[in-house]
Short mmCIF file of C-alpha atoms and ligand atoms in Angstrom, two decimals:
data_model
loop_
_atom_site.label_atom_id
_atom_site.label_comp_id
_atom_site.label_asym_id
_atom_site.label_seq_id
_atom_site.Cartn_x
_atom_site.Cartn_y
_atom_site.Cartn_z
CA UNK A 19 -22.87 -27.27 9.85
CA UNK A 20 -19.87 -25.74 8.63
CA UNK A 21 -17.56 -27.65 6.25
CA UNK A 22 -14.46 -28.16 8.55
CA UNK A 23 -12.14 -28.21 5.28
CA UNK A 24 -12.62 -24.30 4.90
CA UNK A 25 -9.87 -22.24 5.10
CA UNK A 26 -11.38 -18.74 6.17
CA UNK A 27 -9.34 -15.95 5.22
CA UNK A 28 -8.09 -18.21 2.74
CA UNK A 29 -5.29 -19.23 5.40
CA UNK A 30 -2.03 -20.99 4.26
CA UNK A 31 -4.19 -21.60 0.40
CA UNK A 32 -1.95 -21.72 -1.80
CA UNK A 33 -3.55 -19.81 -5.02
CA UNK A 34 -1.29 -19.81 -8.00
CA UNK A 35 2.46 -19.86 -8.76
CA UNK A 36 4.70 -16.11 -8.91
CA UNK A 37 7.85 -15.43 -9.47
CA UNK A 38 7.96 -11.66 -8.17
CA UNK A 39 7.59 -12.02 -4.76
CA UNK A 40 8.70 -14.07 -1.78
CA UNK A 41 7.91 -13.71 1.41
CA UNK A 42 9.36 -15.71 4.22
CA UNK A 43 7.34 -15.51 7.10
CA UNK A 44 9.73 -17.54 10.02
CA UNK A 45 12.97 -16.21 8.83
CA UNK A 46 11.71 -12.62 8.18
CA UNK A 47 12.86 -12.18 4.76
CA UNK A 48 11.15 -10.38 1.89
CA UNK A 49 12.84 -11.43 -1.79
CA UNK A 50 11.57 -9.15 -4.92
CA UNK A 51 12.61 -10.79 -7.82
CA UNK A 52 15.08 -13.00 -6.13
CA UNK A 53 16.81 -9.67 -4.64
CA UNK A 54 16.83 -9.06 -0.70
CA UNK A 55 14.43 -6.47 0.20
CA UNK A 56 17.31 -5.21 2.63
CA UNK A 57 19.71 -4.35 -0.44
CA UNK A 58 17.54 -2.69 -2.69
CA UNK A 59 16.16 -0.49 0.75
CA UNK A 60 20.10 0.54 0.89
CA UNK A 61 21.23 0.88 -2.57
CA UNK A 62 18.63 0.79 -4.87
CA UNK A 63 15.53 3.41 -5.95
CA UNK A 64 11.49 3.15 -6.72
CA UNK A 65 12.29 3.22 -9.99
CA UNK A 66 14.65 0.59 -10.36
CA UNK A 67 12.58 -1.59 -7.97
CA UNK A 68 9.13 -0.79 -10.77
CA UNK A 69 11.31 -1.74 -13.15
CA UNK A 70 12.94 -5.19 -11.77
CA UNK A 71 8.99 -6.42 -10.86
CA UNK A 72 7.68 -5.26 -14.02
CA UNK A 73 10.33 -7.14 -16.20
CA UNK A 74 12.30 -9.48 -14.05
CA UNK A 75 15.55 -7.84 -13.72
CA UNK A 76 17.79 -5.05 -12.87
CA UNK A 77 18.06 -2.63 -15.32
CA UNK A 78 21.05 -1.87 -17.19
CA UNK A 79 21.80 2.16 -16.84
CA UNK A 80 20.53 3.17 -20.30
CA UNK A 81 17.11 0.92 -19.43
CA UNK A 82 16.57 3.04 -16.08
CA UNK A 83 17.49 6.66 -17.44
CA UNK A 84 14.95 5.75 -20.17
CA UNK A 85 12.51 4.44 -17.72
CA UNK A 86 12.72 7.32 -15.63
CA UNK A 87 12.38 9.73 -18.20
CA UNK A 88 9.30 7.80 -19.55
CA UNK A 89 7.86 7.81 -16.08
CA UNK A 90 7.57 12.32 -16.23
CA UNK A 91 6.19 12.03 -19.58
CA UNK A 92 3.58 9.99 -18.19
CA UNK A 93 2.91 12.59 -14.69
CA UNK A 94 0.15 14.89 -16.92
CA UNK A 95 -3.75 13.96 -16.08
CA UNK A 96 -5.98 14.44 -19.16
CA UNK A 97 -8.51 17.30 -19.10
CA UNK A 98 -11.28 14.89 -18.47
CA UNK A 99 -9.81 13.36 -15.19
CA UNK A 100 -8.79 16.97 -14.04
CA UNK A 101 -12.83 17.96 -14.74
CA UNK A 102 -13.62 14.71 -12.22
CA UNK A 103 -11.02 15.94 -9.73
CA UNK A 104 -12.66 19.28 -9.46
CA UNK A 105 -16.54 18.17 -9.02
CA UNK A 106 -15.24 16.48 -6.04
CA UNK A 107 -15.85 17.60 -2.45
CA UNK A 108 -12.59 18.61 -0.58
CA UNK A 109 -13.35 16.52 2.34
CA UNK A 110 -13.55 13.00 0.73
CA UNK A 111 -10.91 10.31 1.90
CA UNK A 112 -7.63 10.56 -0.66
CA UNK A 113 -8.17 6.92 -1.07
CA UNK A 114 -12.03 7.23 -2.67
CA UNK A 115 -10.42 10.34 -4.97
CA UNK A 116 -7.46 8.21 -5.70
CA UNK A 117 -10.22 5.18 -7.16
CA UNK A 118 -12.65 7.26 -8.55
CA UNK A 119 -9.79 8.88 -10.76
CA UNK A 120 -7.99 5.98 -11.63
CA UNK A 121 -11.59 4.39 -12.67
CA UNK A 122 -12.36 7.99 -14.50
CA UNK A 123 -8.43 7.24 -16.29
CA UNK A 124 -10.15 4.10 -17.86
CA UNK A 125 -12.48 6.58 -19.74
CA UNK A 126 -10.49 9.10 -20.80
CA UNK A 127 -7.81 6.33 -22.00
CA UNK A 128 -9.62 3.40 -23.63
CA UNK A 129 -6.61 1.76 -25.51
CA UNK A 130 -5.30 0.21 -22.21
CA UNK A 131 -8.58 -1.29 -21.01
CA UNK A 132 -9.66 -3.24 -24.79
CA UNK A 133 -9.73 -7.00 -23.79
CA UNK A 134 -6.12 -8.28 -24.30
CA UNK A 135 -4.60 -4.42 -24.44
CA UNK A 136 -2.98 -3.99 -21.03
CA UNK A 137 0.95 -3.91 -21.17
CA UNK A 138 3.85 -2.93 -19.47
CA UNK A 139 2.98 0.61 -20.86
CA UNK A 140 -0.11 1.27 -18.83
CA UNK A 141 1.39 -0.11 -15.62
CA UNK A 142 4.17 2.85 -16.64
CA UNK A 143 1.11 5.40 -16.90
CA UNK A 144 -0.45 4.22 -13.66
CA UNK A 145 2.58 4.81 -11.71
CA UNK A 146 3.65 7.63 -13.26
CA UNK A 147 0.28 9.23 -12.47
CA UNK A 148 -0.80 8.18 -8.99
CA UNK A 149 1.15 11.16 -7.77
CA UNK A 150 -0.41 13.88 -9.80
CA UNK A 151 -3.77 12.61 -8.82
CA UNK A 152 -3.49 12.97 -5.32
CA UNK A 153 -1.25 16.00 -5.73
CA UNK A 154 -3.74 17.83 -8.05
CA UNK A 155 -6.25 17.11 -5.21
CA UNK A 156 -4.55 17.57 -2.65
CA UNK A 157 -3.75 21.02 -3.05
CA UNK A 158 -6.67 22.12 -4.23
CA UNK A 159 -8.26 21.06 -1.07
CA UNK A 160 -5.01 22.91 0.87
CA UNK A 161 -4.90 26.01 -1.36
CA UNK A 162 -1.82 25.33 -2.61
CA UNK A 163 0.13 26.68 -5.13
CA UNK A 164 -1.41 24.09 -8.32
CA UNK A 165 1.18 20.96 -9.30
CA UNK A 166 3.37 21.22 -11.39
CA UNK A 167 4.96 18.77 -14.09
CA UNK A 168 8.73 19.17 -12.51
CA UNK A 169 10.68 17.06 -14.88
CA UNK A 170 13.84 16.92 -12.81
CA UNK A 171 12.54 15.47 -9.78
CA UNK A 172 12.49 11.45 -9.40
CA UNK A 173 9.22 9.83 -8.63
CA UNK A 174 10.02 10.01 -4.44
CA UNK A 175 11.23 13.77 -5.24
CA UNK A 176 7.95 14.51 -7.34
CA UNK A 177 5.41 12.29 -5.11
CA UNK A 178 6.59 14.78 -2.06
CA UNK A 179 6.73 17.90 -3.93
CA UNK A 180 3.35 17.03 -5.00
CA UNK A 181 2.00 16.04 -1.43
CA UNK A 182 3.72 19.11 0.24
CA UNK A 183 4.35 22.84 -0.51
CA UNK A 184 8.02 22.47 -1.05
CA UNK A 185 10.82 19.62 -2.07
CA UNK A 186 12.40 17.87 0.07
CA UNK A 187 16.37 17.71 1.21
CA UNK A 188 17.94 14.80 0.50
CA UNK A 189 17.39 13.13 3.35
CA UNK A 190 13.51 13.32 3.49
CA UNK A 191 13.46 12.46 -0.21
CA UNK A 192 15.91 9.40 0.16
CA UNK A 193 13.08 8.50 3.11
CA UNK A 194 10.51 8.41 0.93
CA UNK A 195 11.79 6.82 -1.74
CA UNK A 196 12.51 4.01 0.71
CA UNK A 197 9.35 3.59 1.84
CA UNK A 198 8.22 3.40 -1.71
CA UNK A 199 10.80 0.54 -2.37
CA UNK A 200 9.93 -1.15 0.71
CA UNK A 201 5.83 -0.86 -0.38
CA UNK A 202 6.02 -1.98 -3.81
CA UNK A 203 4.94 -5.28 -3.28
CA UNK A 204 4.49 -8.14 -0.96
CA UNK A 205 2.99 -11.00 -2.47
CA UNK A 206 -0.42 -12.01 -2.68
CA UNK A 207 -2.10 -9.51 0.31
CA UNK A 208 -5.34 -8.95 -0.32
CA UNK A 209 -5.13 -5.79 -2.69
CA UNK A 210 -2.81 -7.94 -5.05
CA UNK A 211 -5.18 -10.66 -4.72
CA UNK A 212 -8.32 -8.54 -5.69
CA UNK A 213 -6.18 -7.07 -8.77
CA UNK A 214 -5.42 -10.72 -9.77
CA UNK A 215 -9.02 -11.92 -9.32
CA UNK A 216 -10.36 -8.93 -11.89
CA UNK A 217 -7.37 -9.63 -14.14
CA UNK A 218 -8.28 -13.25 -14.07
CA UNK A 219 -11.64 -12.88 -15.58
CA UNK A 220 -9.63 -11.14 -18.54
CA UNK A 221 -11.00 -7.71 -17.62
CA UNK A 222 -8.01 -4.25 -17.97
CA UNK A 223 -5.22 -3.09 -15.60
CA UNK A 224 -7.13 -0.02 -15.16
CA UNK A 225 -10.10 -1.85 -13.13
CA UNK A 226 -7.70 -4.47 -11.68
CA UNK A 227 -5.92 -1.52 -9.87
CA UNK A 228 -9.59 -0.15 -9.66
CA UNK A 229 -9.91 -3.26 -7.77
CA UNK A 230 -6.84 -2.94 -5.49
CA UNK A 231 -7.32 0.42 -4.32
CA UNK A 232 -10.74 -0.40 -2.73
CA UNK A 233 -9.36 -3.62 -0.97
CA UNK A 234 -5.75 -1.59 -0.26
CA UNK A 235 -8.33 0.97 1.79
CA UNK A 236 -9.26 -1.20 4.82
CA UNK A 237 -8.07 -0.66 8.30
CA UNK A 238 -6.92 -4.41 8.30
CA UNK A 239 -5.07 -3.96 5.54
CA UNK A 240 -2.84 -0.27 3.73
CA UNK A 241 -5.37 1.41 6.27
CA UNK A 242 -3.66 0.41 9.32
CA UNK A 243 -1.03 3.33 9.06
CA UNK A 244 -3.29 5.96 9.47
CA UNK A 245 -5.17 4.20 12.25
CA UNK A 246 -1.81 3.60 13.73
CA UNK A 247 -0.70 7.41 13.82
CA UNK A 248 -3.94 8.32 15.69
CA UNK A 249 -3.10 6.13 18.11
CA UNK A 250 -0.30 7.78 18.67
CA UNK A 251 -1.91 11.10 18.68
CA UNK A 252 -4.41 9.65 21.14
CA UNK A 253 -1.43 8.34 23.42
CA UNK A 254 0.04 12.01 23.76
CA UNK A 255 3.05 11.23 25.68
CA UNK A 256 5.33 8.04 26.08
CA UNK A 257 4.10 7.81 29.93
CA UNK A 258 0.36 7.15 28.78
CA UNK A 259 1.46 4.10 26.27
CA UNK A 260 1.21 1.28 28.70
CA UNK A 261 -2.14 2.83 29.92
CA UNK A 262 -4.07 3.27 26.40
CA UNK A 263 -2.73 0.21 25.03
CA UNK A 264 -3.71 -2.15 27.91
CA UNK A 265 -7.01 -0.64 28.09
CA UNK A 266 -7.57 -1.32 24.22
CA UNK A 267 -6.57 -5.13 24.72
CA UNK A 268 -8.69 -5.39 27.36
CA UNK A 269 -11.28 -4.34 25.11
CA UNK A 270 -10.19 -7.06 22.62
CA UNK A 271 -9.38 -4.00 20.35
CA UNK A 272 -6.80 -4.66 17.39
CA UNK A 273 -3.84 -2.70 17.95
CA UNK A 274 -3.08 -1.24 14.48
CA UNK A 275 0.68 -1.95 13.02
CA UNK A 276 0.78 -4.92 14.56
CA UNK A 277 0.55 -8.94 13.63
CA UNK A 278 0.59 -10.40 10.47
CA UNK A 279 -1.00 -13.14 8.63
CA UNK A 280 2.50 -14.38 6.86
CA UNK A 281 5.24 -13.25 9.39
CA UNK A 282 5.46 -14.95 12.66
CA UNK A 283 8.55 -12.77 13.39
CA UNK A 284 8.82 -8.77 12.49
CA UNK A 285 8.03 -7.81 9.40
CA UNK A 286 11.57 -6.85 7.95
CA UNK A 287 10.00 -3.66 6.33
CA UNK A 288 9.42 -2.75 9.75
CA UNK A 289 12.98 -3.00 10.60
CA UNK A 290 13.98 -0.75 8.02
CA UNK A 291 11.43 1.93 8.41
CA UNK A 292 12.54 2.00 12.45
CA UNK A 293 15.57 2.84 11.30
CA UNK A 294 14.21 5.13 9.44
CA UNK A 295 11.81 6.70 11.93
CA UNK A 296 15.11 7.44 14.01
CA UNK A 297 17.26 8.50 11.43
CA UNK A 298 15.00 11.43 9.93
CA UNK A 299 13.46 12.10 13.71
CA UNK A 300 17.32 12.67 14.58
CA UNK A 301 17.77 14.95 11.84
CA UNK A 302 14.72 17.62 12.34
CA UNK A 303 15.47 16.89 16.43
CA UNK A 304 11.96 14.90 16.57
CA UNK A 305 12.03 11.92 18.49
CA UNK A 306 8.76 12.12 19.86
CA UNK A 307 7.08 9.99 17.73
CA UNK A 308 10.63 7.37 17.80
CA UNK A 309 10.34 7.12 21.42
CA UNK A 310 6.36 6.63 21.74
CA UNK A 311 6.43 3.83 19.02
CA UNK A 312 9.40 1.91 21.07
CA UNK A 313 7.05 2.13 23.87
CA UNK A 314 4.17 0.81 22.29
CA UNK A 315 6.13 -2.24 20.78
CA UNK A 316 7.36 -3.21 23.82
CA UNK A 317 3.55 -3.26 25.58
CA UNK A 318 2.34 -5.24 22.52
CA UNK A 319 5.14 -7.20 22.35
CA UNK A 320 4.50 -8.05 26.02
CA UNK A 321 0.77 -8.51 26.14
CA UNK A 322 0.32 -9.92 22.89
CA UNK A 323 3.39 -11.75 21.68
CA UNK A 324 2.79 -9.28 18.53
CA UNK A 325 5.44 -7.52 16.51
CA UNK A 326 5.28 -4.81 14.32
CA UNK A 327 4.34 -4.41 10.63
CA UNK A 328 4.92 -2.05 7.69
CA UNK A 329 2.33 -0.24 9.00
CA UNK A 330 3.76 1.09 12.09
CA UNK A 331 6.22 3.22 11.32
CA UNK A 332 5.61 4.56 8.24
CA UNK A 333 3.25 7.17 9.77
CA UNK A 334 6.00 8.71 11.76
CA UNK A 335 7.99 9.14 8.70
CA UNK A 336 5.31 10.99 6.83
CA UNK A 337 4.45 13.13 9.55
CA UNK A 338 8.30 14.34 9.64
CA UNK A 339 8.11 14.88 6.29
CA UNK A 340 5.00 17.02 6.99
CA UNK A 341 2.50 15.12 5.15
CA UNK A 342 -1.11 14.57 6.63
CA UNK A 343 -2.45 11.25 7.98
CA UNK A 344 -4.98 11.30 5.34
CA UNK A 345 -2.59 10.21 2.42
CA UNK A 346 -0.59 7.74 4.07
CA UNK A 347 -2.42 5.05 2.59
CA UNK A 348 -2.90 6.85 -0.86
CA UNK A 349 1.74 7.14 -0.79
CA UNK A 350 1.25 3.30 -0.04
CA UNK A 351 -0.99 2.94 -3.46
CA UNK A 352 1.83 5.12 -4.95
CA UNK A 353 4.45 2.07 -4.79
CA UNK A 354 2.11 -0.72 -4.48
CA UNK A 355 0.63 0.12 -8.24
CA UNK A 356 3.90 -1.11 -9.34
CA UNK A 357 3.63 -4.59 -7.68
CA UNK A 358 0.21 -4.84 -8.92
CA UNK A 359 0.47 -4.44 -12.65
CA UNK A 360 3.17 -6.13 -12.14
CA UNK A 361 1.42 -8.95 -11.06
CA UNK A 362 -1.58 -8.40 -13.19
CA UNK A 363 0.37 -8.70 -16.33
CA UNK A 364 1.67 -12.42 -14.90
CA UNK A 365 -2.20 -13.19 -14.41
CA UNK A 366 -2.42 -12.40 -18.15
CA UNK A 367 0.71 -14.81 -19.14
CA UNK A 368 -0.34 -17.79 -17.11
CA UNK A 369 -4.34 -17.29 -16.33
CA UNK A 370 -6.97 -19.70 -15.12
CA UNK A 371 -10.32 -17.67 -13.85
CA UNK A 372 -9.59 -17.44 -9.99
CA UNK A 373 -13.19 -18.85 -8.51
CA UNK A 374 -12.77 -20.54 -5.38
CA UNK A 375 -16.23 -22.48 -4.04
CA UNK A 376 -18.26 -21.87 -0.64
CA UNK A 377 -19.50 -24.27 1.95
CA UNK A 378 -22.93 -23.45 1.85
CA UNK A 379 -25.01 -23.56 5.55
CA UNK A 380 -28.20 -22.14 4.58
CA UNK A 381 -31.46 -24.18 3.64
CA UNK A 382 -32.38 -25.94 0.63
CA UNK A 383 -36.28 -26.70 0.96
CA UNK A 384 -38.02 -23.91 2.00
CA UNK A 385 -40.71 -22.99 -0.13
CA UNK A 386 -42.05 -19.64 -1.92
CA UNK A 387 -44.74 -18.09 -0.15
CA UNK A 388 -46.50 -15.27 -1.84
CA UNK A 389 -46.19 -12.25 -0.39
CA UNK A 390 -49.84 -11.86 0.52
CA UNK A 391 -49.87 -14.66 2.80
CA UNK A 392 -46.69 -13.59 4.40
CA UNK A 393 -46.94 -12.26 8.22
N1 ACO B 412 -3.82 -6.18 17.94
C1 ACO B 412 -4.44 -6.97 18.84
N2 ACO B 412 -4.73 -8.26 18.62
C2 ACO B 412 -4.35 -8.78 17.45
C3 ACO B 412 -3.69 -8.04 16.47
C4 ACO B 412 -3.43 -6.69 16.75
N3 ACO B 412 -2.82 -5.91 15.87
N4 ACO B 412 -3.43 -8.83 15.41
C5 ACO B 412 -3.92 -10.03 15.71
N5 ACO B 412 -4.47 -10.00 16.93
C6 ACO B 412 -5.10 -11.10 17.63
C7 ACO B 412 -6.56 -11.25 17.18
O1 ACO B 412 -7.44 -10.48 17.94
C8 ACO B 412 -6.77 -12.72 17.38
O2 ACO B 412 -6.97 -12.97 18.74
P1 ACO B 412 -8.01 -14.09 19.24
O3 ACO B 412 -7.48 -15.37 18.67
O4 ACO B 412 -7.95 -13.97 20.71
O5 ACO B 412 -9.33 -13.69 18.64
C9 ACO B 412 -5.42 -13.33 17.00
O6 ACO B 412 -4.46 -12.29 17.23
C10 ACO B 412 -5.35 -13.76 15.56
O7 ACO B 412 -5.83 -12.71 14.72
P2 ACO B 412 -6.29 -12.92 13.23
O8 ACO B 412 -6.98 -11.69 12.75
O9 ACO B 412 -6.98 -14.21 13.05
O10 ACO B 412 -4.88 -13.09 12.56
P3 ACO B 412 -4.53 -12.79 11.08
O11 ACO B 412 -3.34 -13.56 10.75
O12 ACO B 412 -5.70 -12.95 10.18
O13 ACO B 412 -4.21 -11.21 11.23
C11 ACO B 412 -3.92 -9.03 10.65
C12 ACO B 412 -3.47 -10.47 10.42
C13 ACO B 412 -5.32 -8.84 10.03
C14 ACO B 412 -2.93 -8.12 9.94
C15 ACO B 412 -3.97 -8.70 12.16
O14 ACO B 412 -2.73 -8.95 12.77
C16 ACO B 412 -4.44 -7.28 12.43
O15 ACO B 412 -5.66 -7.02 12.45
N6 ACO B 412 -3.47 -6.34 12.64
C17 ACO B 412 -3.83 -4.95 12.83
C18 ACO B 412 -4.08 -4.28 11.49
C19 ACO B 412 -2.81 -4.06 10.73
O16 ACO B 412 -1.81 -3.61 11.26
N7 ACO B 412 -2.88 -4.34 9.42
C20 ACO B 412 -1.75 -4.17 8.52
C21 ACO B 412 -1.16 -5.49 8.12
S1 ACO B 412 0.19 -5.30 7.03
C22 ACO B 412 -0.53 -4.80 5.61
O17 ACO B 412 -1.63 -5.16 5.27
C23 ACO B 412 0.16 -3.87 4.79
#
């Protein structure tokens, strides 16, 4: 018999104490730092919002000019992860390149994974990098022109030049960069969780965001975007949404971009990234994918008393901006890396070995047979 005090999923446990994040799930609010998620979406930038989870604060001007800067010194792969990059086959999923290199990083730069090195520093080199990885690989497998370093650009400006064959306007940069700001971190989801549980047993950033990148891959989790963009692809036209989607239900199939374990009302990145969705769709006279999305909220919303997540728009913003479903997920490791050093590096400062306990239901007495007299 089960032990009826089990949370599964780990439900409502409360784990540890932060002070990056809050998240409140009835009134819809998302707090980074103590700052409204809805203020730095408007006003603020990826790299401000790295830099106010990594140390706690906004940063003066001088502090983000420098921090930017440090950020493009810190875009160039080493020779060694470039070598792993190319022995891999062009087909493979962004998201197993983007772990494998970051795990290959750990090699070629010991310093930051000695017990007790990790810093501030190699959370900087982590984000600064994520880019070129999936840049480097990503047109190589394209046959684009090869990346290049591009000091001027800003992160957004430098992950989309990387992911695409030209830079943005300002628009579609200012669109990414929100989604970064709006991705950078959201409590203790599972990725931040698995970074946390590696970083608890006093192991390096580097495998902690190893760690995250793995967990950040399923379809229940930074998955759900692409899933939710071939939806929409399968839907073809906003007269077949109540059709697909019904049919799907009925088939007690999860509807991807929807629910969430912490908000019981929508998700306010998803309010932001509508906007978003209609605001760039308006400018390249693309509402297609606008207009199918409304649809399919309002079925969901019907059927399933669900509403949207992060996940469900995003997709419709990258495709505008001309990148393939394939690295939506990998853009949403691009900002999350900065919530999860961030929160690695609070493991380190206040850190107990995370090792929860199961219920066990199997046997206790059975005894060894050898394997002769087995049938
Ligand atoms: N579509 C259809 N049904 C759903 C959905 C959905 N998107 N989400 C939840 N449900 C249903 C479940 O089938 C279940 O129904 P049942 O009680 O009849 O079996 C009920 O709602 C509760 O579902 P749980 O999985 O227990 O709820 P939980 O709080 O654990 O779910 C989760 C959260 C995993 C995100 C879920 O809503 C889901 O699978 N959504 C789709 C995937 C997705 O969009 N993930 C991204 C989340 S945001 C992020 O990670 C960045």
């Amino acid at each position: 018999m089960a032990d009826t005090s089990v949370q599964k999923g780990l439900e409502d446990v409360v784990a540890l104490e932060s002070r990056i994040c809050f998240i409140d799930g009835r009134g819809g609010r998302l707090i980074y730092q103590g700052y409204d998620i809805r203020d730095l979406a408007e006003r603020s930038n990826f790299e401000e919002v790295a830099y106010l989870l990594w140390y706690g604060r906004l940063p003066a001007r001088a502090e983000l000019a420098e921090l930017k800067s440090r950020l493009v010194t810190l875009r160039e792969l080493p020779k060694g992860v470039v070598q792993v990059l190319d022995q891999i086959p062009s087909e493979s999923s962004p998201m197993d390149v983007l772990r494998t290199a970051v795990s290959a990083l750990a090699v070629f730069e010991p310093g930051e994974t000695r017990p007790g090195a990790s810093s501030i520093g190699g959370a900087q080199r982590l984000t600064a990098v994520l880019p070129s990885i999936l840049g480097y690989f990503h047109r190589r497998r394209r046959g684009l022109a090869p990346l290049q370093a591009r000091p001027e650009l800003d992160h957004a400006a430098y992950l989309l030049y990387a992911l695409c064959d030209a830079t943005g306007t300002e628009l579609e940069t200012r669109a990414l960069d929100v989604a970064l700001i709006l991705h950078a971190d959201h409590e203790l989801n599972a990725s931040t969780f698995a970074a946390r549980v590696t970083a608890s047993t006093l192991s390096d950033l580097y495998s902690a965001v190893t760690s995250a990148i793995g967990t950040l891959k399923g379809p229940l989790h930074g998955g759900a975007n692409e899933r939710a963009m071939e939806l929409l692809e399968e839907i073809g036209s906003v007269g077949r949404v109540e059709t697909v989607v019904s049919e799907k239900l009925s088939r007690h199939e999860r509807i991807m971009g929807f629910g969430h374990r912490v908000y019981k009302v929508e998700d306010p990145r998803a309010t932001i990234l509508r906007e978003w969705s209609h605001r760039l769709g308006e400018a390249k006279g693309n509402l297609r994918y606008y207009d199918l999305l409304r649809r399919e909220e309002e079925v969901v919303r019907r059927e399933k008393g669900l509403y949207p997540n992060v996940d469900l728009y995003s997709g419709s913003i990258y495709t505008l901006l001309g990148i393939p479903k394939d690295l939506f997920t990998p853009i949403f490791a691009a900002s999350r890396v900065a919530g999860w050093t961030a929160h690695v590096l609070e493991e380190y400062e206040d850190l107990r070995l995370i090792r929860p306990t199961a219920a066990y239901i199997g046997p206790t007495d059975l005894r060894y047979t050898p394997i002769g007299e087995r049938s």
